[in-house]
Amino acid sequence: GEVVAVTVGKASAEATLRGVLAMGAARAILVKTDAQFLDSELTAKALKAVMEQDGLPDMIFTGKGSVDTESFQTQYRLAKSLGLPIVNEVSKLTLDNGKAVAERETGGGEKQVIEMGLPCVIGATKGLNEPRYPKFPDIMKAKKKEIRQMDLSIFGIDPSKGRVRVEKLEIVPERSGAKMLSGSVDEQVTELVRVLKEDEKVL
């Protein structure tokens, strides 16, 4: 088998793919678009088209969510369009008799173990693996490897037709430090309720 890296993005994304090739991927594919933000529906559609053309892999790995808009939708849309099972936020993965056994944390110290057939989609999270840091010879070899490039338009996908649009991104203002409450337990509870109602306006 082989590892094939695929991304949808601007021409500058080639640098990221070079890094992936240096880490051990056999080859890479870049679907180019000038759009700053391509919604998750169109991104999934483009990835599906690439896989139909290049060949459906046994396992598809994605991040748990994109780092630009953090929409957490692309991997689900891709799995749905391909008719494949998916588990997101996977922290441990093993293969057993042609099946994938994925482990994910569900909060509160609890873990969920899911078994599914191949092919499947895995949304990776921290802890799934230890990154392989490339050595200098690997970096030099990666510079010579060909990255297959294709334009988004060849799949009949128009970025302007996206049904989800990012209106704006803004930095959340910094908040002041913690407020310590004093007095008896009853007084602290009363003050906490007041703060949540009047100051924080969450009640």
Coordinates of N, CA and C in Angstrom, one line a residue:
G1 N 0.8 -1.2 0.0 CA 0.0 0.0 0.0 C 0.9 1.2 0.0
E2 N 0.2 2.4 -0.1 CA 0.9 3.7 -0.1 C 0.1 4.7 0.5
V3 N 0.7 5.8 1.0 CA 0.1 6.9 1.6 C 0.0 8.0 0.6
V4 N -1.2 8.5 0.3 CA -1.4 9.6 -0.7 C -2.0 10.8 0.1
A5 N -1.3 11.9 0.0 CA -1.8 13.1 0.7 C -2.6 14.0 -0.3
V6 N -3.7 14.4 0.1 CA -4.6 15.2 -0.8 C -5.1 16.5 0.0
T7 N -5.0 17.6 -0.7 CA -5.5 18.8 -0.1 C -6.2 19.7 -1.1
V8 N -7.1 20.5 -0.7 CA -7.8 21.5 -1.5 C -7.5 22.8 -1.0
G9 N -6.8 23.7 -1.8 CA -6.4 25.0 -1.3 C -5.7 25.8 -2.4
K10 N -5.1 26.9 -1.9 CA -4.3 27.7 -2.8 C -3.0 27.1 -3.2
A11 N -2.3 27.7 -4.2 CA -1.0 27.2 -4.6 C 0.0 27.1 -3.5
S12 N -0.2 28.0 -2.5 CA 0.8 28.0 -1.4 C 0.7 26.7 -0.5
A13 N -0.4 25.9 -0.7 CA -0.5 24.7 0.0 C 0.5 23.6 -0.4
E14 N 1.2 23.9 -1.5 CA 2.2 22.9 -2.0 C 3.3 22.7 -1.0
A15 N 3.6 23.8 -0.2 CA 4.6 23.7 0.8 C 4.2 22.7 1.9
T16 N 3.0 22.7 2.2 CA 2.5 21.8 3.2 C 2.6 20.3 2.7
L17 N 2.2 20.1 1.5 CA 2.3 18.8 0.9 C 3.8 18.4 0.8
R18 N 4.7 19.3 0.5 CA 6.1 18.9 0.5 C 6.6 18.4 1.9
G19 N 6.0 19.0 2.9 CA 6.3 18.5 4.3 C 5.8 17.1 4.5
V20 N 4.6 16.9 4.0 CA 4.0 15.5 4.2 C 4.8 14.5 3.4
L21 N 5.3 14.8 2.2 CA 6.1 13.9 1.4 C 7.4 13.6 2.1
A22 N 8.0 14.6 2.8 CA 9.2 14.4 3.5 C 9.0 13.5 4.7
M23 N 7.8 13.5 5.2 CA 7.5 12.7 6.4 C 7.2 11.2 6.0
G24 N 7.1 11.0 4.7 CA 6.9 9.6 4.3 C 5.8 9.3 3.3
A25 N 5.0 10.2 3.0 CA 3.9 10.0 2.0 C 4.5 9.6 0.6
A26 N 3.9 8.7 -0.1 CA 4.4 8.3 -1.4 C 4.2 9.4 -2.5
R27 N 3.1 10.0 -2.5 CA 2.8 11.0 -3.5 C 1.7 12.0 -2.9
A28 N 1.5 13.1 -3.7 CA 0.5 14.1 -3.2 C -0.3 14.7 -4.3
I29 N -1.4 15.1 -4.0 CA -2.3 15.7 -5.0 C -2.9 17.1 -4.4
L30 N -2.8 18.1 -5.2 CA -3.3 19.4 -4.8 C -4.4 19.9 -5.8
V31 N -5.5 20.1 -5.2 CA -6.7 20.6 -6.0 C -6.7 22.1 -5.7
K32 N -6.3 22.9 -6.7 CA -6.1 24.3 -6.5 C -7.4 25.2 -6.7
T33 N -7.5 26.1 -5.8 CA -8.6 27.1 -5.8 C -8.0 28.4 -5.3
D34 N -8.5 29.5 -5.8 CA -8.1 30.8 -5.3 C -9.0 31.3 -4.1
A35 N -10.0 30.6 -3.9 CA -11.0 30.9 -2.8 C -10.3 30.9 -1.4
Q36 N -10.5 32.0 -0.7 CA -9.9 32.0 0.7 C -10.5 31.0 1.6
F37 N -11.8 30.9 1.5 CA -12.6 29.9 2.3 C -13.5 29.1 1.3
L38 N -13.3 27.8 1.3 CA -14.2 26.9 0.5 C -15.0 26.2 1.5
D39 N -16.3 26.3 1.3 CA -17.2 25.6 2.4 C -17.0 24.1 2.4
S40 N -17.4 23.5 3.5 CA -17.1 22.1 3.7 C -17.8 21.2 2.7
E41 N -19.0 21.6 2.2 CA -19.7 20.8 1.2 C -18.9 20.7 -0.1
L42 N -18.4 21.9 -0.6 CA -17.6 21.8 -1.8 C -16.3 21.2 -1.6
T43 N -15.7 21.4 -0.5 CA -14.4 20.7 -0.2 C -14.6 19.2 -0.2
A44 N -15.6 18.7 0.4 CA -15.9 17.2 0.4 C -16.2 16.7 -1.0
K45 N -16.9 17.6 -1.7 CA -17.2 17.2 -3.1 C -15.9 17.0 -3.9
A46 N -15.0 18.0 -3.7 CA -13.7 17.9 -4.5 C -12.9 16.7 -4.1
L47 N -12.8 16.4 -2.8 CA -12.1 15.3 -2.3 C -12.7 14.0 -2.8
K48 N -14.0 13.9 -2.9 CA -14.6 12.7 -3.4 C -14.3 12.5 -4.8
A49 N -14.3 13.6 -5.6 CA -14.0 13.5 -7.0 C -12.6 13.0 -7.3
V50 N -11.6 13.5 -6.4 CA -10.2 13.1 -6.6 C -10.1 11.6 -6.3
M51 N -10.8 11.1 -5.3 CA -10.7 9.7 -4.9 C -11.4 8.8 -5.9
E52 N -12.4 9.3 -6.5 CA -13.1 8.5 -7.6 C -12.1 8.4 -8.8
Q53 N -11.4 9.4 -9.0 CA -10.4 9.4 -10.2 C -9.2 8.7 -9.8
D54 N -8.6 8.8 -8.6 CA -7.4 8.2 -8.3 C -7.5 6.8 -7.7
G55 N -8.7 6.5 -7.2 CA -8.9 5.2 -6.6 C -9.3 5.3 -5.1
L56 N -10.3 4.7 -4.7 CA -10.7 4.8 -3.3 C -9.8 4.1 -2.3
P57 N -9.2 4.7 -1.4 CA -8.3 4.1 -0.4 C -9.0 3.2 0.6
D58 N -8.2 2.4 1.3 CA -8.7 1.6 2.3 C -9.1 2.4 3.6
M59 N -8.3 3.4 3.8 CA -8.6 4.3 5.0 C -8.4 5.7 4.6
I60 N -9.3 6.6 5.0 CA -9.1 8.0 4.8 C -8.9 8.7 6.1
F61 N -7.8 9.4 6.3 CA -7.5 10.1 7.5 C -7.7 11.6 7.3
T62 N -8.4 12.2 8.2 CA -8.6 13.7 8.2 C -8.2 14.2 9.6
G63 N -8.2 15.5 9.8 CA -8.1 16.0 11.1 C -9.4 16.0 11.7
K64 N -9.5 16.3 13.0 CA -10.8 16.3 13.7 C -11.7 17.5 13.2
G65 N -11.0 18.5 12.7 CA -11.7 19.7 12.2 C -10.6 20.6 11.5
S66 N -11.1 21.5 10.6 CA -10.2 22.4 9.9 C -9.7 23.4 10.9
V67 N -8.5 23.9 10.7 CA -7.9 24.9 11.6 C -8.2 26.3 11.2
D68 N -8.8 26.5 10.0 CA -9.1 27.9 9.6 C -10.5 28.3 10.1
T69 N -11.5 27.5 9.8 CA -12.9 27.9 10.2 C -13.4 27.0 11.3
E70 N -12.7 25.8 11.6 CA -13.2 24.9 12.6 C -14.6 24.5 12.4
S71 N -15.0 24.2 11.2 CA -16.4 23.9 11.0 C -16.8 22.4 11.4
F72 N -15.8 21.6 11.4 CA -16.0 20.2 11.8 C -17.0 19.5 11.0
Q73 N -17.1 19.7 9.7 CA -18.1 19.2 8.8 C -17.5 18.4 7.6
T74 N -16.4 18.7 7.1 CA -15.9 18.2 5.9 C -15.8 16.6 5.9
Q75 N -15.2 16.1 7.0 CA -15.0 14.7 7.1 C -16.3 13.9 7.1
Y76 N -17.3 14.5 7.7 CA -18.6 13.9 7.8 C -19.3 13.9 6.4
R77 N -19.2 15.0 5.7 CA -19.8 15.2 4.4 C -19.1 14.2 3.4
L78 N -17.8 14.1 3.6 CA -17.0 13.2 2.7 C -17.4 11.7 2.9
A79 N -17.5 11.3 4.2 CA -17.9 10.0 4.5 C -19.3 9.7 4.0
K80 N -20.2 10.6 4.1 CA -21.6 10.5 3.7 C -21.7 10.3 2.2
S81 N -20.9 11.2 1.5 CA -20.9 11.1 0.0 C -20.4 9.8 -0.6
L82 N -19.4 9.2 0.2 CA -18.8 8.0 -0.3 C -19.5 6.8 0.3
G83 N -20.5 7.0 1.2 CA -21.2 5.9 1.8 C -20.3 5.1 2.8
L84 N -19.4 5.8 3.5 CA -18.5 5.1 4.4 C -18.7 5.4 5.8
P85 N -18.4 4.5 6.7 CA -18.5 4.8 8.2 C -17.4 5.7 8.6
I86 N -17.7 6.5 9.6 CA -16.7 7.5 10.1 C -16.7 7.5 11.6
V87 N -15.5 7.7 12.2 CA -15.4 8.0 13.6 C -14.5 9.2 13.7
N88 N -14.9 10.2 14.5 CA -14.1 11.4 14.6 C -13.4 11.5 16.0
E89 N -12.4 12.3 16.1 CA -11.6 12.5 17.3 C -11.1 11.2 17.9
V90 N -10.5 10.4 17.0 CA -9.9 9.1 17.3 C -8.5 9.3 17.9
S91 N -8.3 8.7 19.1 CA -7.0 8.8 19.8 C -6.2 7.5 19.8
K92 N -6.9 6.4 19.3 CA -6.2 5.2 19.2 C -6.8 4.3 18.1
L93 N -6.0 3.7 17.3 CA -6.6 2.9 16.2 C -5.8 1.6 16.0
T94 N -6.5 0.5 15.8 CA -5.8 -0.8 15.5 C -6.6 -1.4 14.4
L95 N -6.0 -2.4 13.7 CA -6.6 -3.1 12.7 C -6.7 -4.6 13.1
D96 N -7.9 -5.2 12.9 CA -8.1 -6.5 13.4 C -9.0 -7.3 12.4
N97 N -8.4 -8.2 11.7 CA -9.1 -9.1 10.7 C -9.9 -8.2 9.7
G98 N -9.2 -7.3 9.1 CA -9.8 -6.4 8.1 C -10.8 -5.4 8.6
K99 N -10.8 -5.2 9.9 CA -11.7 -4.1 10.5 C -10.9 -3.1 11.3
A100 N -11.4 -1.9 11.3 CA -10.7 -0.9 12.1 C -11.4 -0.8 13.5
V101 N -10.6 -0.8 14.5 CA -11.1 -0.6 15.9 C -10.6 0.8 16.4
A102 N -11.5 1.7 16.5 CA -11.2 3.1 16.9 C -11.6 3.4 18.3
E103 N -10.7 4.1 19.0 CA -11.0 4.5 20.4 C -11.0 6.0 20.4
R104 N -12.1 6.6 21.1 CA -12.2 8.0 21.2 C -12.7 8.3 22.6
E105 N -12.2 9.5 23.1 CA -12.6 10.0 24.4 C -14.0 10.7 24.3
T106 N -14.9 10.4 25.2 CA -16.2 11.1 25.1 C -16.4 12.1 26.3
G107 N -15.4 12.3 27.1 CA -15.5 13.3 28.2 C -15.7 12.6 29.5
G108 N -15.4 13.2 30.6 CA -15.6 12.7 31.9 C -14.7 11.5 32.1
G109 N -13.6 11.3 31.4 CA -12.7 10.2 31.6 C -13.2 8.9 30.9
E110 N -14.3 9.0 30.2 CA -14.9 7.8 29.5 C -14.3 7.7 28.1
K111 N -14.2 6.4 27.6 CA -13.8 6.2 26.3 C -14.8 5.3 25.5
Q112 N -14.8 5.5 24.3 CA -15.8 4.7 23.4 C -14.9 4.0 22.4
V113 N -15.2 2.7 22.2 CA -14.5 1.8 21.3 C -15.5 1.4 20.2
I114 N -15.1 1.7 18.9 CA -16.0 1.5 17.8 C -15.3 0.6 16.8
E115 N -15.9 -0.4 16.3 CA -15.4 -1.3 15.3 C -16.1 -1.1 14.0
M116 N -15.4 -1.0 12.9 CA -16.1 -0.8 11.6 C -15.3 -1.4 10.5
G117 N -16.0 -1.7 9.4 CA -15.3 -2.3 8.3 C -14.6 -1.3 7.4
L118 N -13.7 -1.8 6.6 CA -13.0 -1.0 5.6 C -13.6 -1.0 4.3
P119 N -13.5 0.1 3.5 CA -12.9 1.4 3.8 C -13.7 2.2 4.8
C120 N -13.0 3.2 5.5 CA -13.7 4.0 6.4 C -12.9 5.3 6.5
V121 N -13.5 6.3 7.3 CA -13.0 7.6 7.5 C -12.6 7.8 8.9
I122 N -11.4 8.2 9.2 CA -10.9 8.4 10.6 C -10.5 9.9 10.8
G123 N -11.2 10.5 11.7 CA -10.9 11.9 12.1 C -9.9 11.8 13.2
A124 N -8.6 12.2 13.0 CA -7.6 12.0 14.0 C -7.5 13.2 15.0
T125 N -7.1 12.8 16.2 CA -6.9 13.9 17.2 C -5.6 13.6 17.9
K126 N -5.2 14.5 18.8 CA -3.9 14.4 19.5 C -3.8 13.0 20.2
G127 N -2.7 12.4 20.0 CA -2.4 11.1 20.7 C -2.6 9.9 19.8
L128 N -3.1 10.1 18.6 CA -3.3 8.9 17.7 C -2.0 8.4 17.3
N129 N -1.0 9.3 17.1 CA 0.3 8.8 16.6 C 1.4 9.8 17.0
E130 N 2.6 9.4 16.9 CA 3.8 10.3 17.1 C 4.2 10.8 15.8
P131 N 4.3 12.1 15.6 CA 4.7 12.6 14.3 C 6.1 12.1 13.9
R132 N 6.3 11.8 12.6 CA 7.6 11.4 12.1 C 8.3 12.6 11.6
Y133 N 9.3 13.1 12.4 CA 10.0 14.3 11.9 C 11.0 13.9 10.8
P134 N 10.9 14.6 9.7 CA 11.8 14.2 8.6 C 13.2 14.6 8.8
K135 N 14.1 13.8 8.2 CA 15.5 14.1 8.3 C 15.9 14.9 7.0
F136 N 17.0 15.5 7.0 CA 17.4 16.4 5.9 C 17.4 15.7 4.5
P137 N 17.9 14.4 4.4 CA 17.8 13.7 3.1 C 16.3 13.5 2.7
D138 N 15.4 13.3 3.6 CA 14.0 13.2 3.3 C 13.4 14.5 2.7
I139 N 13.8 15.6 3.3 CA 13.4 16.9 2.9 C 13.9 17.2 1.4
M140 N 15.1 16.8 1.2 CA 15.7 17.0 -0.2 C 15.0 16.1 -1.2
K141 N 14.7 14.9 -0.8 CA 14.0 14.0 -1.7 C 12.6 14.5 -2.0
A142 N 11.9 15.0 -1.0 CA 10.6 15.5 -1.2 C 10.5 16.7 -2.2
K143 N 11.6 17.5 -2.2 CA 11.6 18.6 -3.2 C 11.6 18.1 -4.6
K144 N 12.0 16.9 -4.9 CA 12.1 16.4 -6.2 C 10.8 15.6 -6.6
K145 N 10.0 15.3 -5.6 CA 8.8 14.5 -5.9 C 7.8 15.3 -6.6
E146 N 7.1 14.7 -7.5 CA 6.0 15.5 -8.2 C 4.7 15.5 -7.4
I147 N 4.2 16.7 -7.4 CA 2.9 16.9 -6.8 C 1.9 17.1 -7.9
R148 N 0.9 16.2 -8.0 CA -0.1 16.3 -9.1 C -1.0 17.4 -8.7
Q149 N -1.1 18.4 -9.7 CA -2.0 19.5 -9.5 C -3.1 19.6 -10.5
M150 N -4.2 19.9 -10.0 CA -5.4 20.0 -10.8 C -6.3 21.2 -10.3
D151 N -7.0 21.8 -11.2 CA -7.8 23.0 -10.9 C -9.2 22.5 -10.4
L152 N -9.7 23.2 -9.4 CA -11.0 22.8 -8.9 C -12.1 22.8 -9.9
S153 N -11.9 23.6 -10.9 CA -13.0 23.8 -12.0 C -13.2 22.5 -12.8
I154 N -12.1 21.7 -12.9 CA -12.3 20.5 -13.8 C -13.3 19.5 -13.2
F155 N -13.7 19.7 -12.0 CA -14.7 18.9 -11.4 C -16.0 19.5 -11.4
G156 N -16.1 20.7 -12.1 CA -17.4 21.4 -12.2 C -17.8 22.0 -10.9
I157 N -16.8 22.4 -10.1 CA -17.1 23.0 -8.8 C -16.8 24.5 -8.8
D158 N -17.8 25.3 -8.5 CA -17.6 26.8 -8.5 C -17.7 27.3 -7.1
P159 N -16.5 27.8 -6.6 CA -16.5 28.3 -5.2 C -17.6 29.3 -4.8
S160 N -18.0 30.0 -5.8 CA -19.1 31.1 -5.5 C -20.4 30.4 -5.3
K161 N -20.6 29.2 -5.6 CA -21.8 28.5 -5.4 C -22.0 27.8 -4.0
G162 N -21.0 28.0 -3.2 CA -21.1 27.4 -1.8 C -22.3 28.0 -1.1
R163 N -22.9 27.1 -0.3 CA -24.1 27.5 0.4 C -23.8 28.0 1.8
V164 N -22.5 27.9 2.2 CA -22.1 28.4 3.5 C -21.0 29.4 3.3
R165 N -21.1 30.6 3.9 CA -20.2 31.6 3.7 C -19.7 32.2 5.0
V166 N -18.4 32.3 5.1 CA -17.8 32.9 6.4 C -18.0 34.4 6.3
E167 N -18.7 35.0 7.2 CA -19.0 36.4 7.2 C -17.8 37.2 7.7
K168 N -17.3 36.7 8.8 CA -16.1 37.3 9.4 C -15.5 36.4 10.5
L169 N -14.2 36.7 10.8 CA -13.5 36.0 11.8 C -13.0 37.1 12.8
E170 N -13.2 36.9 14.0 CA -12.7 38.0 15.0 C -12.1 37.3 16.2
I171 N -11.2 38.0 16.8 CA -10.6 37.6 18.1 C -11.5 37.8 19.3
V172 N -11.7 36.8 20.1 CA -12.5 37.0 21.3 C -11.8 37.9 22.3
P173 N -12.4 38.9 22.8 CA -11.7 39.8 23.7 C -11.3 39.1 25.0
E174 N -10.1 39.5 25.5 CA -9.6 38.8 26.7 C -10.5 39.2 27.9
R175 N -10.6 38.2 28.8 CA -11.4 38.5 29.9 C -10.5 38.6 31.2
S176 N -11.1 39.2 32.2 CA -10.3 39.4 33.4 C -10.2 38.1 34.1
G177 N -9.3 38.1 35.1 CA -9.0 36.9 35.9 C -10.2 36.4 36.7
A178 N -10.0 35.3 37.4 CA -11.1 34.7 38.2 C -11.4 35.6 39.4
K179 N -12.7 35.5 39.7 CA -13.2 36.3 40.9 C -13.4 35.4 42.1
M180 N -12.7 35.6 43.2 CA -12.8 34.8 44.4 C -14.0 35.3 45.2
L181 N -14.8 34.3 45.6 CA -16.0 34.6 46.5 C -15.6 34.3 47.9
S182 N -16.2 35.2 48.8 CA -15.9 35.0 50.3 C -17.2 34.9 51.0
G183 N -17.1 34.6 52.3 CA -18.3 34.4 53.1 C -18.7 33.0 53.3
S184 N -19.9 32.8 53.9 CA -20.4 31.4 54.1 C -20.7 30.8 52.8
V185 N -21.0 29.5 52.8 CA -21.4 28.8 51.6 C -22.7 29.4 51.0
D186 N -23.6 29.7 51.9 CA -24.9 30.3 51.4 C -24.6 31.7 50.7
E187 N -23.7 32.5 51.4 CA -23.4 33.8 50.8 C -22.7 33.6 49.5
Q188 N -21.8 32.7 49.4 CA -21.1 32.4 48.1 C -22.0 32.0 47.0
V189 N -23.0 31.1 47.3 CA -23.9 30.7 46.3 C -24.8 31.9 45.8
T190 N -25.2 32.7 46.8 CA -26.0 33.9 46.4 C -25.3 34.8 45.5
E191 N -24.0 35.0 45.9 CA -23.2 35.9 45.1 C -22.9 35.4 43.7
L192 N -22.7 34.0 43.6 CA -22.4 33.4 42.4 C -23.6 33.5 41.4
V193 N -24.8 33.3 42.0 CA -26.0 33.5 41.1 C -26.1 34.9 40.6
R194 N -25.8 35.9 41.5 CA -25.9 37.3 41.1 C -24.9 37.6 40.0
V195 N -23.7 37.1 40.1 CA -22.6 37.3 39.1 C -23.1 36.7 37.7
L196 N -23.6 35.5 37.8 CA -24.0 34.8 36.5 C -25.2 35.5 35.9
K197 N -26.1 36.1 36.7 CA -27.2 36.8 36.1 C -26.9 38.2 35.7
E198 N -26.3 39.0 36.5 CA -26.1 40.4 36.3 C -24.8 40.7 35.5
D199 N -23.7 40.1 35.9 CA -22.4 40.4 35.2 C -22.2 39.6 34.0
E200 N -22.3 38.2 34.1 CA -22.1 37.4 32.9 C -23.3 37.2 32.0
K201 N -24.5 37.4 32.6 CA -25.7 37.3 31.8 C -25.9 36.0 31.2
V202 N -25.6 34.9 31.9 CA -25.8 33.6 31.4 C -27.0 32.8 32.0
L203 N -27.6 33.5 33.0 CA -28.8 32.9 33.6 C -30.0 33.8 33.3

